[in-house]
Short mmCIF file of C-alpha atoms in Angstrom, two decimals:
data_model
loop_
_atom_site.label_atom_id
_atom_site.label_comp_id
_atom_site.label_asym_id
_atom_site.label_seq_id
_atom_site.Cartn_x
_atom_site.Cartn_y
_atom_site.Cartn_z
CA MET A 13 45.46 63.93 29.98
CA ALA A 14 43.31 63.14 26.72
CA SER A 15 45.30 63.81 23.39
CA HIS A 16 43.26 66.58 21.50
CA ARG A 17 44.91 65.47 17.85
CA ARG A 18 43.38 67.17 14.65
CA PRO A 19 41.81 64.21 12.09
CA LYS A 20 44.24 63.20 9.85
CA GLN A 21 43.30 65.10 6.16
CA PRO A 22 42.87 62.87 3.89
CA ASN A 23 45.83 62.38 1.12
CA ARG A 24 45.02 64.64 -2.00
CA ALA A 25 46.69 61.99 -4.41
CA ARG A 26 44.29 58.76 -2.82
CA VAL A 27 41.31 61.47 -3.37
CA THR A 28 41.90 61.65 -6.63
CA VAL A 29 42.09 57.96 -7.61
CA LEU A 30 39.13 57.26 -5.69
CA THR A 31 37.14 59.94 -7.95
CA ALA A 32 39.22 58.72 -11.20
CA THR A 33 37.33 54.97 -10.08
CA ALA A 34 33.75 56.01 -9.27
CA ALA A 35 34.33 57.88 -12.62
CA ALA A 36 35.48 54.49 -14.35
CA ALA A 37 32.94 52.87 -12.63
CA VAL A 38 29.80 55.39 -14.27
CA ALA A 39 31.32 54.81 -17.81
CA LEU A 40 31.48 51.16 -17.56
CA THR A 41 27.79 51.48 -16.57
CA SER A 42 27.06 53.46 -19.26
CA GLN A 43 29.01 51.20 -21.90
CA THR A 44 27.49 48.12 -20.72
CA ALA A 45 23.85 50.12 -20.89
CA GLN A 46 24.77 51.41 -24.37
CA ALA A 47 25.82 47.56 -25.25
CA GLU A 48 22.88 45.86 -25.31
CA PRO A 49 20.81 47.35 -28.18
CA LYS A 50 17.21 47.38 -28.21
CA PRO A 51 15.74 43.75 -30.22
CA THR A 52 15.06 44.65 -33.21
CA LYS A 53 11.10 44.17 -34.61
CA ASP A 54 11.77 40.84 -36.12
CA GLU A 55 13.82 39.22 -32.64
CA VAL A 56 10.62 40.33 -30.90
CA LYS A 57 8.43 38.47 -33.53
CA ALA A 58 10.62 35.23 -32.90
CA LYS A 59 10.90 35.18 -29.38
CA VAL A 60 6.75 36.22 -29.19
CA ASP A 61 6.37 33.06 -31.88
CA LYS A 62 8.57 30.91 -29.00
CA LEU A 63 6.27 31.90 -26.32
CA TYR A 64 3.02 31.22 -28.18
CA GLU A 65 4.49 28.17 -29.34
CA GLU A 66 5.03 27.40 -25.94
CA ALA A 67 1.41 28.33 -25.09
CA GLU A 68 0.05 26.32 -26.84
CA HIS A 69 1.79 23.44 -25.53
CA ALA A 70 1.10 24.79 -22.32
CA THR A 71 -2.84 24.72 -24.00
CA GLU A 72 -3.15 21.11 -24.77
CA LYS A 73 -1.99 20.16 -21.48
CA TYR A 74 -4.71 22.36 -19.77
CA ASN A 75 -6.81 20.67 -22.28
CA GLY A 76 -6.17 17.10 -21.18
CA ALA A 77 -6.28 18.18 -17.44
CA LYS A 78 -9.82 19.81 -17.95
CA GLU A 79 -11.16 16.68 -19.89
CA LYS A 80 -9.79 14.42 -17.23
CA GLN A 81 -12.20 17.12 -14.73
CA GLU A 82 -15.09 16.49 -16.33
CA LYS A 83 -14.64 13.15 -16.74
CA LEU A 84 -14.00 12.58 -12.96
CA GLN A 85 -16.93 15.05 -12.42
CA LYS A 86 -19.21 12.46 -14.10
CA GLN A 87 -18.10 9.63 -12.41
CA VAL A 88 -18.31 10.98 -8.70
CA GLY A 89 -21.57 11.97 -9.98
CA ASN A 90 -23.01 8.37 -10.76
CA LEU A 91 -21.32 7.25 -8.06
CA GLN A 92 -23.15 9.66 -5.41
CA ASP A 93 -26.39 8.87 -7.52
CA SER A 94 -25.68 4.80 -6.76
CA VAL A 95 -24.96 5.04 -2.99
CA ALA A 96 -27.99 7.25 -2.72
CA SER A 97 -30.10 4.88 -4.37
CA GLY A 98 -27.95 1.67 -2.73
CA GLN A 99 -28.98 3.45 0.43
CA GLY A 100 -32.77 3.80 -0.11
CA GLU A 101 -32.48 -0.04 -0.88
CA LEU A 102 -30.82 -1.19 1.88
CA ASN A 103 -33.28 0.55 3.82
CA ASP A 104 -36.24 -1.34 2.19
CA LEU A 105 -34.47 -4.32 3.02
CA ARG A 106 -33.87 -3.29 6.72
CA ASP A 107 -37.93 -2.13 6.91
CA SER A 108 -38.86 -5.88 5.33
CA LEU A 109 -36.67 -7.67 7.74
CA GLY A 110 -38.10 -5.56 10.53
CA SER A 111 -41.79 -6.76 9.46
CA MET A 112 -41.05 -10.37 9.35
CA ALA A 113 -39.11 -10.47 12.52
CA THR A 114 -42.83 -8.52 13.79
CA ALA A 115 -45.09 -11.54 11.95
CA GLN A 116 -42.57 -14.37 13.80
CA TYR A 117 -43.21 -12.74 17.46
CA ARG A 118 -46.57 -12.42 17.04
CA SER A 119 -46.95 -16.19 16.01
CA GLY A 120 -45.47 -17.08 19.05
CA GLY A 121 -42.25 -17.90 20.72
CA LEU A 122 -43.39 -21.51 22.06
CA ASP A 123 -41.40 -24.18 21.52
CA PRO A 124 -42.55 -25.83 18.50
CA SER A 125 -42.95 -29.75 20.21
CA LEU A 126 -44.89 -28.21 23.06
CA GLN A 127 -46.92 -26.26 20.17
CA LEU A 128 -47.78 -29.49 18.84
CA PHE A 129 -48.60 -30.92 21.92
CA LEU A 130 -50.93 -28.06 23.06
CA SER A 131 -52.60 -27.49 19.97
CA SER A 132 -56.27 -28.74 19.13
CA ASP A 133 -55.98 -28.64 15.68
CA PRO A 134 -52.46 -30.58 14.54
CA ASP A 135 -53.10 -29.87 10.68
CA SER A 136 -53.60 -25.90 11.69
CA TYR A 137 -49.86 -26.36 13.34
CA LEU A 138 -48.00 -27.57 10.65
CA ALA A 139 -49.62 -25.74 8.23
CA LYS A 140 -48.54 -22.71 10.66
CA ALA A 141 -44.82 -24.47 11.40
CA SER A 142 -44.41 -24.32 7.60
CA ALA A 143 -45.46 -20.82 7.01
CA LEU A 144 -42.46 -20.08 9.71
CA ASP A 145 -40.29 -21.99 8.13
CA GLN A 146 -40.28 -20.25 5.12
CA LEU A 147 -40.26 -16.70 6.74
CA SER A 148 -37.17 -18.04 8.61
CA SER A 149 -35.81 -18.55 4.96
CA LYS A 150 -36.69 -15.33 3.93
CA GLN A 151 -35.13 -13.74 6.74
CA ALA A 152 -32.04 -15.71 5.75
CA GLY A 153 -31.78 -14.39 2.39
CA ALA A 154 -32.68 -10.73 3.20
CA LEU A 155 -29.65 -10.55 5.70
CA LYS A 156 -27.73 -11.91 3.14
CA LYS A 157 -28.84 -9.23 0.59
CA ILE A 158 -28.69 -6.29 3.33
CA GLN A 159 -24.76 -7.73 4.03
CA ALA A 160 -23.89 -7.71 -0.15
CA LYS A 161 -25.49 -4.21 -0.26
CA GLN A 162 -23.59 -2.87 2.61
CA ARG A 163 -20.41 -3.83 1.30
CA THR A 164 -21.29 -2.65 -2.15
CA LEU A 165 -21.93 0.91 -0.57
CA SER A 166 -18.99 0.80 1.18
CA GLN A 167 -17.01 -0.17 -2.01
CA GLN A 168 -18.78 2.95 -3.69
CA ARG A 169 -18.42 5.02 -0.91
CA GLU A 170 -14.38 4.45 -1.10
CA GLU A 171 -14.27 4.78 -4.65
CA ALA A 172 -16.42 8.20 -4.65
CA SER A 173 -13.88 9.24 -1.78
CA GLU A 174 -11.22 8.40 -4.22
CA LYS A 175 -12.59 10.02 -7.31
CA LEU A 176 -13.15 13.29 -5.28
CA LYS A 177 -9.43 13.54 -4.30
CA ASP A 178 -8.56 13.08 -7.95
CA LEU A 179 -11.18 15.38 -8.96
CA GLU A 180 -9.10 18.20 -6.63
CA ASP A 181 -5.97 17.41 -7.75
CA THR A 182 -7.10 18.08 -11.19
CA ARG A 183 -8.71 21.26 -10.32
CA LYS A 184 -5.41 22.14 -8.71
CA GLU A 185 -3.48 21.02 -11.92
CA LEU A 186 -5.88 22.94 -14.43
CA GLY A 187 -5.30 26.33 -12.45
CA ASP A 188 -1.12 26.03 -12.06
CA LYS A 189 -1.56 25.22 -15.98
CA LYS A 190 -4.04 28.33 -16.72
CA LYS A 191 -1.10 30.54 -14.56
CA LYS A 192 1.79 28.79 -16.94
CA ILE A 193 -0.60 29.95 -20.39
CA GLN A 194 -1.30 33.13 -19.14
CA GLY A 195 1.85 34.02 -18.27
CA LYS A 196 3.55 33.29 -21.34
CA LEU A 197 0.69 35.43 -23.13
CA ALA A 198 1.73 37.83 -20.73
CA GLU A 199 5.36 38.26 -21.69
CA ALA A 200 4.83 37.84 -25.42
CA ARG A 201 2.33 40.91 -24.86
CA ARG A 202 5.35 42.71 -22.99
CA LEU A 203 7.77 41.97 -25.75
CA LEU A 204 5.29 43.44 -28.16
CA ASN A 205 4.66 46.87 -26.25
CA THR A 206 8.08 47.38 -26.49
CA LEU A 207 8.15 47.74 -30.15
CA THR A 208 6.87 51.40 -31.26
CA ALA A 209 2.93 51.78 -32.63
CA GLU A 210 4.79 51.28 -36.32
CA GLU A 211 6.27 48.29 -35.64
CA ARG A 212 3.26 46.46 -34.34
CA ALA A 213 1.07 47.79 -37.38
CA GLU A 214 3.78 46.44 -39.36
CA LEU A 215 3.51 42.86 -37.53
CA ALA A 216 -0.23 42.80 -37.73
CA ARG A 217 -0.29 43.65 -41.61
CA GLN A 218 2.18 40.79 -42.04
CA GLU A 219 -0.52 38.60 -39.97
CA GLU A 220 -3.29 39.65 -41.75
CA ARG A 221 -1.19 39.34 -45.38
CA ALA A 222 -0.40 35.37 -44.14
CA ASN A 223 -4.63 35.56 -43.22
CA ARG A 224 -5.58 36.55 -46.84
CA ALA A 225 -3.29 35.06 -48.80
CA SER A 226 -3.63 31.54 -47.02
CA SER A 227 -6.96 30.94 -48.98
CA ALA A 228 -5.45 31.71 -52.64
CA ARG A 229 -2.32 29.66 -52.08
CA VAL A 230 -4.64 26.23 -51.38
CA ASP A 231 -5.51 23.93 -54.34
CA LEU A 232 -7.59 21.21 -53.03
CA GLY A 233 -6.68 19.04 -55.84
CA SER A 234 -5.20 15.59 -54.29
CA SER A 235 -3.58 12.14 -55.57
CA ALA A 236 -5.40 10.57 -52.76
CA SER A 237 -9.02 10.40 -52.22
CA ALA A 238 -10.68 11.69 -48.69
CA THR A 239 -13.07 9.40 -46.55
CA GLN A 240 -16.63 11.03 -46.85
CA ARG A 241 -16.19 11.78 -43.19
CA ALA A 242 -13.04 13.50 -43.54
CA SER A 243 -14.30 15.46 -46.64
CA ALA A 244 -17.28 16.52 -44.28
CA ALA A 245 -15.11 17.47 -41.80
CA LEU A 246 -13.04 19.48 -43.73
CA GLY A 247 -16.10 21.40 -45.30
CA ALA A 248 -16.76 22.02 -41.74
CA ALA A 249 -13.60 23.61 -40.81
CA LYS A 250 -13.45 25.51 -44.41
CA SER A 251 -16.83 27.04 -43.08
CA LYS A 252 -14.55 28.56 -39.88
CA LEU A 253 -11.84 30.35 -41.85
CA GLY A 254 -11.15 33.39 -40.30
CA SER A 255 -12.41 32.26 -36.43
CA PRO A 256 -10.07 33.51 -34.09
CA TYR A 257 -7.59 31.15 -32.05
CA VAL A 258 -8.03 31.08 -28.29
CA TRP A 259 -6.55 28.98 -26.25
CA GLY A 260 -8.98 26.19 -24.30
CA ALA A 261 -11.56 27.20 -27.24
CA THR A 262 -13.76 24.65 -29.12
CA GLY A 263 -16.05 26.35 -31.27
CA PRO A 264 -18.19 27.50 -32.79
CA SER A 265 -16.67 31.45 -32.81
CA SER A 266 -13.41 30.53 -31.41
CA PHE A 267 -10.50 27.39 -31.32
CA ASP A 268 -7.63 26.47 -30.11
CA CYS A 269 -6.11 23.55 -33.02
CA SER A 270 -7.23 20.33 -31.47
CA GLY A 271 -10.29 22.21 -30.50
CA LEU A 272 -10.67 23.10 -34.71
CA THR A 273 -10.60 19.20 -35.29
CA SER A 274 -12.60 18.07 -32.45
CA TRP A 275 -15.27 20.37 -33.28
CA ALA A 276 -15.17 20.10 -37.45
CA TYR A 277 -15.35 16.13 -36.91
CA SER A 278 -18.36 16.60 -34.30
CA GLN A 279 -19.87 18.26 -37.24
CA ALA A 280 -19.37 15.15 -39.32
CA GLY A 281 -20.69 12.62 -36.80
CA VAL A 282 -17.38 11.67 -35.25
CA SER A 283 -16.43 12.48 -31.38
CA LEU A 284 -12.92 12.77 -30.95
CA PRO A 285 -10.57 13.20 -28.15
CA ARG A 286 -10.35 16.49 -26.69
CA THR A 287 -6.52 16.96 -27.22
CA SER A 288 -3.92 16.79 -30.04
CA GLN A 289 -1.73 14.14 -28.37
CA SER A 290 -5.52 11.98 -27.56
CA GLN A 291 -6.43 12.34 -31.33
CA ALA A 292 -3.49 10.95 -32.82
CA ASN A 293 -4.50 7.76 -31.46
CA ALA A 294 -8.00 8.38 -32.97
CA GLY A 295 -7.55 6.16 -36.40
CA THR A 296 -4.52 4.36 -38.69
CA ARG A 297 -1.31 6.69 -38.99
CA ILE A 298 -0.36 7.46 -42.13
CA SER A 299 2.63 8.92 -43.86
CA ARG A 300 2.90 12.56 -45.84
CA SER A 301 2.55 10.94 -49.11
CA GLN A 302 -0.48 8.62 -48.04
CA LEU A 303 -2.51 11.86 -47.20
CA ALA A 304 -5.62 12.93 -48.33
CA PRO A 305 -8.00 15.76 -47.83
CA GLY A 306 -9.63 15.82 -44.45
CA ASP A 307 -7.00 13.79 -42.74
CA LEU A 308 -5.13 14.88 -39.69
CA VAL A 309 -1.96 16.26 -39.43
CA PHE A 310 0.36 16.31 -36.17
CA PHE A 311 3.52 18.78 -35.56
CA TYR A 312 5.96 18.76 -33.61
CA ASN A 313 7.62 15.34 -31.51
CA ASP A 314 5.36 16.01 -28.50
CA LEU A 315 2.04 16.15 -30.92
CA HIS A 316 1.05 19.57 -28.99
CA HIS A 317 -0.19 21.00 -32.37
CA VAL A 318 -2.73 18.98 -35.06
CA GLY A 319 -4.45 20.44 -38.12
CA LEU A 320 -6.73 19.05 -41.27
CA TYR A 321 -4.86 18.46 -44.87
CA ALA A 322 -6.37 20.25 -47.24
CA GLY A 323 -4.67 18.96 -50.30
CA ASN A 324 -1.31 20.05 -52.18
CA GLY A 325 0.84 20.33 -49.57
CA GLN A 326 -1.36 22.71 -47.44
CA ILE A 327 -3.26 22.31 -43.98
CA LEU A 328 -6.14 24.06 -42.66
CA HIS A 329 -5.69 24.56 -38.59
CA ALA A 330 -5.84 27.55 -35.82
CA PRO A 331 -2.27 28.42 -35.89
CA LYS A 332 -1.65 30.53 -32.79
CA PRO A 333 -2.82 33.57 -30.48
CA GLY A 334 -2.96 36.61 -32.44
CA ALA A 335 -4.22 34.52 -35.81
CA ASN A 336 -7.06 33.54 -37.41
CA VAL A 337 -7.89 30.03 -38.78
CA ARG A 338 -6.32 29.83 -42.12
CA TYR A 339 -4.65 27.56 -44.40
CA GLU A 340 -0.68 27.32 -44.50
CA SER A 341 2.10 25.09 -45.81
CA ILE A 342 2.53 21.72 -44.31
CA ASN A 343 6.20 22.84 -44.37
CA ASN A 344 5.69 25.57 -41.93
CA MET A 345 6.32 23.20 -39.08
CA PRO A 346 7.80 20.06 -37.94
CA PHE A 347 5.66 17.06 -40.12
CA MET A 348 5.57 14.07 -37.72
CA PHE A 349 2.58 11.86 -39.31
CA GLY A 350 -1.24 11.84 -40.81
CA VAL A 351 -3.95 9.75 -38.78
CA ARG A 352 -7.07 8.80 -41.41
CA VAL A 353 -9.71 8.76 -38.49
#
């Protein structure tokens, strides 16, 4: 027969221990939450500035990929035009060869010695034979041209195919870099949104004060004289003071760092590469003591930021997201070298 026993009741002391343990866990969780204070305004600003710097670094990589894409598109277009033109020339050569074959057929297919034997006018025959010989020579030349054109077209098609693959890879790279930039900027916005409205307003006022004060700080006096092109480029950049920083922008209403320098020099009739890293090779590298107004100035080990030297230890540049084109001390970032274009 089955045993019918009442379930064993939990020990009162055991229940007390479990309850105390749960209460301690809740208290510990509460203490942990309290141990993580909300970041201060200055801490948030430091993190946001770091994210902006990382976004700018990614922006220069994006600019490089975009420049590569534009070059590949142009190369692919030129190759496709060449292939189309070459195919037309090949068709003309084939038509010409067909016309030669038709003319040769109409002249008769008898053996030349038999034609001479049967001919009532040997002089006429010899003239025709000479014409046929010339026609055969033209056919041989036409065949060689056709073979050479076919080889060229094959090479061009293969090159176009490779360029198209590179173009597709570059487009994917562009998309990845764009996502990275947008991710950095979104994280910066998230951090800024953790601040109170008053704290955000104070940061905005600080940025505005920096924009206003920059013009008052700069003194364009310099011991080194600027080249005519550098002076013209600096003058063009000065006309854009207050324009907003926008990643990937090359003007005329907004800029990123290398977008401003390339736009400014284009106004002086000089074409600069798109990225800051490429612009570092656009002239002669010079030391800080050699800088003159309008020279390019590069910052950070990977050269992801560039501006224009404005004289007296000041630069004119597009600083970062959320800031406008302005003057700033050359000491605000790790200076690497200057370049005289």
